[in-house]
PDB file of C-alpha atoms in Angstrom:
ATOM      1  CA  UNK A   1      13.282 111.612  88.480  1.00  0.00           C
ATOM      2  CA  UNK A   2      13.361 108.504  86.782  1.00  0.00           C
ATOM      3  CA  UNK A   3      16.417 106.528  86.151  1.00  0.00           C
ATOM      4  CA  UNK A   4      17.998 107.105  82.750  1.00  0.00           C
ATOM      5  CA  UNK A   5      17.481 104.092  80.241  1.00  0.00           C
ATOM      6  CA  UNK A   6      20.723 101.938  79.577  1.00  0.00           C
ATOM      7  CA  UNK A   7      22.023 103.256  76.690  1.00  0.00           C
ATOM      8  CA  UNK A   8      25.666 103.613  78.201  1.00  0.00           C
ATOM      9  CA  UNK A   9      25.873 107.229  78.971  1.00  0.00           C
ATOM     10  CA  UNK A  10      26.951 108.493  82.265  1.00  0.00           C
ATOM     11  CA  UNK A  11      24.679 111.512  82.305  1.00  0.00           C
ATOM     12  CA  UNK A  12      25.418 113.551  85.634  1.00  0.00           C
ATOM     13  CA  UNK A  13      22.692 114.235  88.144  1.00  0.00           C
ATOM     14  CA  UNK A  14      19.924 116.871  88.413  1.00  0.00           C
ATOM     15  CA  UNK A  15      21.834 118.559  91.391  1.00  0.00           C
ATOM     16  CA  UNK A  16      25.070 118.683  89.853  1.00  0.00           C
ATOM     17  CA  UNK A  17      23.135 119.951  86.414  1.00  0.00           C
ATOM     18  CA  UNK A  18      21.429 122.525  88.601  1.00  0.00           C
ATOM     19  CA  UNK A  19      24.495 123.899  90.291  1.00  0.00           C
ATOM     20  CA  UNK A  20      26.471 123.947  86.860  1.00  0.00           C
ATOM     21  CA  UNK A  21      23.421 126.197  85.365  1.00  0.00           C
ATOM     22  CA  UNK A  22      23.442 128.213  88.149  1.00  0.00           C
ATOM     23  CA  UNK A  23      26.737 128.955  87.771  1.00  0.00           C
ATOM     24  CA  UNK A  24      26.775 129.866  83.919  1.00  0.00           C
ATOM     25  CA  UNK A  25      23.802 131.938  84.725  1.00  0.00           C
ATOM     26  CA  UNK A  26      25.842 134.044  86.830  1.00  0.00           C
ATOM     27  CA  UNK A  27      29.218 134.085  84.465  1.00  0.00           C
ATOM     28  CA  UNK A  28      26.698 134.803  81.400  1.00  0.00           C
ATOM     29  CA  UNK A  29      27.133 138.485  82.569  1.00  0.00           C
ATOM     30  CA  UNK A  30      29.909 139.874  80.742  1.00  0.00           C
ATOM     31  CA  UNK A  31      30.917 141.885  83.882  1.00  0.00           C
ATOM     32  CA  UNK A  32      30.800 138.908  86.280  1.00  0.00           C
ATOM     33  CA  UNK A  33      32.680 137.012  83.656  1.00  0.00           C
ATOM     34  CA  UNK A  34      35.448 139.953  83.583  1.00  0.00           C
ATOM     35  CA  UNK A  35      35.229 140.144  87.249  1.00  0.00           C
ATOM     36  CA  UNK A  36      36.413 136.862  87.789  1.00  0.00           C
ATOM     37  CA  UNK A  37      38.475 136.779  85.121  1.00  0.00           C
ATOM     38  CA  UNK A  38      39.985 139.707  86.639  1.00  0.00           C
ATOM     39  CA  UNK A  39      40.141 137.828  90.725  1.00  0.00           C
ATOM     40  CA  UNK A  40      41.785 135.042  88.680  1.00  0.00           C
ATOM     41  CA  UNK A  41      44.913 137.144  88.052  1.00  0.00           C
ATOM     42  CA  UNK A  42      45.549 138.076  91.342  1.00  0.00           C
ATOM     43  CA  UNK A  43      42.587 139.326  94.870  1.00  0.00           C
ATOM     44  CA  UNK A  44      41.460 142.811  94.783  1.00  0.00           C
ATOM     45  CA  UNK A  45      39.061 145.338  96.751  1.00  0.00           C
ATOM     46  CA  UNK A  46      36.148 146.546  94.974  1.00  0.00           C
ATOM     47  CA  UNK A  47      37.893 150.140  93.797  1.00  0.00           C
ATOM     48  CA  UNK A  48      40.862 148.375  91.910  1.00  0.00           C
ATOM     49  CA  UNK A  49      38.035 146.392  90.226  1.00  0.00           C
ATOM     50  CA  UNK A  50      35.720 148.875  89.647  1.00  0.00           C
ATOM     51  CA  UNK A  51      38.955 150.489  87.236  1.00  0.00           C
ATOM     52  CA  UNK A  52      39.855 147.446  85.905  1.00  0.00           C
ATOM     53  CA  UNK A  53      36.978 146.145  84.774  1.00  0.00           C
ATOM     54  CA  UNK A  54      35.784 149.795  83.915  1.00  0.00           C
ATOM     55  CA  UNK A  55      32.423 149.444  86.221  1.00  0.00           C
ATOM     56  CA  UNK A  56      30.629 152.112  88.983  1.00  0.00           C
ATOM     57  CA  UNK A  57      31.489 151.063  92.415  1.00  0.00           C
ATOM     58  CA  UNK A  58      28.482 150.237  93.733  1.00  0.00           C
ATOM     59  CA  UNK A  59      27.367 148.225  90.373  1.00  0.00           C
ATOM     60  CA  UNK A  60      30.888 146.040  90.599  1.00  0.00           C
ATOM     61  CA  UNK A  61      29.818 146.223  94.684  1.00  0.00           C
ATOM     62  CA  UNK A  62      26.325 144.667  93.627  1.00  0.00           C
ATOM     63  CA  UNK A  63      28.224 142.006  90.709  1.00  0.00           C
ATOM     64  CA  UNK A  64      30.485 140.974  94.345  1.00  0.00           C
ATOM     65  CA  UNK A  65      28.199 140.294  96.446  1.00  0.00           C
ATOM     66  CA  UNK A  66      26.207 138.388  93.776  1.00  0.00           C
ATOM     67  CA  UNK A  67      28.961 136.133  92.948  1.00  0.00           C
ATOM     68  CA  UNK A  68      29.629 135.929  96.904  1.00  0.00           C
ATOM     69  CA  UNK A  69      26.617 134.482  97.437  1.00  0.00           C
ATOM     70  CA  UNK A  70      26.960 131.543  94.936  1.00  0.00           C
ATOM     71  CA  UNK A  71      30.398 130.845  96.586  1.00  0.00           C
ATOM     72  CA  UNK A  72      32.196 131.658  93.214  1.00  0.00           C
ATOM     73  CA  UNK A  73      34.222 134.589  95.334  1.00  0.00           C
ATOM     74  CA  UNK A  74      35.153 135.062  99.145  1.00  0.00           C
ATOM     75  CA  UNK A  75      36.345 137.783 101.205  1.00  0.00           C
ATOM     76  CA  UNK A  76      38.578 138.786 103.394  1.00  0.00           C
ATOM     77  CA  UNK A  77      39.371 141.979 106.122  1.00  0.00           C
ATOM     78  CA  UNK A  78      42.226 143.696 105.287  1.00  0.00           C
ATOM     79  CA  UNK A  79      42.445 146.910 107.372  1.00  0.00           C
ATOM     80  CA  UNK A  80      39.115 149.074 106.460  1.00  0.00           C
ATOM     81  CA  UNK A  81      39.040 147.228 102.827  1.00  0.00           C
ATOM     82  CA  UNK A  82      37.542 144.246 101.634  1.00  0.00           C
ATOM     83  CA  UNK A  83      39.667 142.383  99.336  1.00  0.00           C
ATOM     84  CA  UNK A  84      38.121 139.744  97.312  1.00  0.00           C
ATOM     85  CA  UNK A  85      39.109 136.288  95.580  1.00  0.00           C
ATOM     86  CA  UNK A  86      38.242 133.241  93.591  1.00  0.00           C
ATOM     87  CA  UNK A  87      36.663 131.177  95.882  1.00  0.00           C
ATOM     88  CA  UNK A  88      36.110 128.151  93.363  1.00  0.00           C
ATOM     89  CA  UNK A  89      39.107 127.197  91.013  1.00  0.00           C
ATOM     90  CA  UNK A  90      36.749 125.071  88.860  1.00  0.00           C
ATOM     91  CA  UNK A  91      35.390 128.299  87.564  1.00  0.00           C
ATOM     92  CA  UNK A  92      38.606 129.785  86.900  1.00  0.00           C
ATOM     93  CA  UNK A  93      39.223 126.998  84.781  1.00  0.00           C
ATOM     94  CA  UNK A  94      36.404 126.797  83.056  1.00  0.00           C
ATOM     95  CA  UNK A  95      36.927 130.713  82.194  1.00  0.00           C
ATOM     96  CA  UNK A  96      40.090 130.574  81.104  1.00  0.00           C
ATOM     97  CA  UNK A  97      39.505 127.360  78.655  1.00  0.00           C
ATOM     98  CA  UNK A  98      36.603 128.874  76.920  1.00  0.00           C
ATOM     99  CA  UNK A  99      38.204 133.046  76.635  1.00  0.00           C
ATOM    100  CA  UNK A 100      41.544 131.170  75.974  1.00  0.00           C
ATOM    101  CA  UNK A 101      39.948 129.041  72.921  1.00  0.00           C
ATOM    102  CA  UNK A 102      37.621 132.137  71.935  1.00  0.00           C
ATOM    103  CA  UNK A 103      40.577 134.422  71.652  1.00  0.00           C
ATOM    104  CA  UNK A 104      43.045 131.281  69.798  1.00  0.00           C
ATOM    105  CA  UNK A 105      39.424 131.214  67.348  1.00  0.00           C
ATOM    106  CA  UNK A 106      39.688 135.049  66.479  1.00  0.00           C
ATOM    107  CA  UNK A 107      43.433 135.007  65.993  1.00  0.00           C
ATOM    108  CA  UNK A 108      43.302 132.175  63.481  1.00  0.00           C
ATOM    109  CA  UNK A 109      40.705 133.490  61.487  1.00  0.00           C
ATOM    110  CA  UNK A 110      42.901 136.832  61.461  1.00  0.00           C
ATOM    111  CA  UNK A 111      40.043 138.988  64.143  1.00  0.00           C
ATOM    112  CA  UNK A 112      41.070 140.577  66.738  1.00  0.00           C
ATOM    113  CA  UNK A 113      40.741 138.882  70.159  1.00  0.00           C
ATOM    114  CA  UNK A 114      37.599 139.316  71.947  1.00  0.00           C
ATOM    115  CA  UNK A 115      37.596 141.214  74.893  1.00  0.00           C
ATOM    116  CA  UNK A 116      35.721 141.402  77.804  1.00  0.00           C
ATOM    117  CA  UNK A 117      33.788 144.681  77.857  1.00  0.00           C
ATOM    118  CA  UNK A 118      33.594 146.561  80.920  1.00  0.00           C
ATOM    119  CA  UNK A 119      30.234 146.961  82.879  1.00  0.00           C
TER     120      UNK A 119
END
């Protein structure tokens, strides 16, 4: 890649870029979003999220190990259950800023808050 011209910008590099995209491209599903959303509040096993977030087992299942994968959640052994968390509190962050700005948006201009429909 060649080096950006000096026009003063600190433009980030093609590896961060890529791992930033990578992770919006997972989050752009509204039931990954809610899943996390959801592990932000507090770890679960895949049957209290499949009823929170209103999702078939095995889909949510699939959704997990997806987001697993990318390192946005972890697991851990508890008993016969898995119970899962946020793995990377960057994301939570970035979650809650932009739901927590869309829902301040709606309530100003008098809509009811947007929420995250279920799988």
């Amino acid at each position: 890649m060649a080096p950006a011209p000096a026009s003063g910008y600190d433009d980030p590099s093609a590896d961060v870029l890529t791992e930033a995209a990578a992770a919006f491209g997972l989050l752009a599903s509204p039931a990954r979003l809610h899943i996390v959303w959801a592990l932000a509040q507090g770890e679960s096993d895949v049957t209290g999220l499949a009823e929170r977030v209103g999702g078939a087992l095995p889909a949510v299942s699939q959704h997990l190990t997806k987001l697993k994968l990318a390192g946005l959640v972890r697991s851990r052994r508890e008993g016969r259950r898995q119970v899962y968390l946020v793995d990377d509190p960057d994301v939570v962050e970035v979650a809650r800023l932009l739901v927590g700005r869309l829902t301040a948006r709606a309530t100003a201009a008098g809509l009811p808050a947007p929420r995250l429909r279920g799988l």
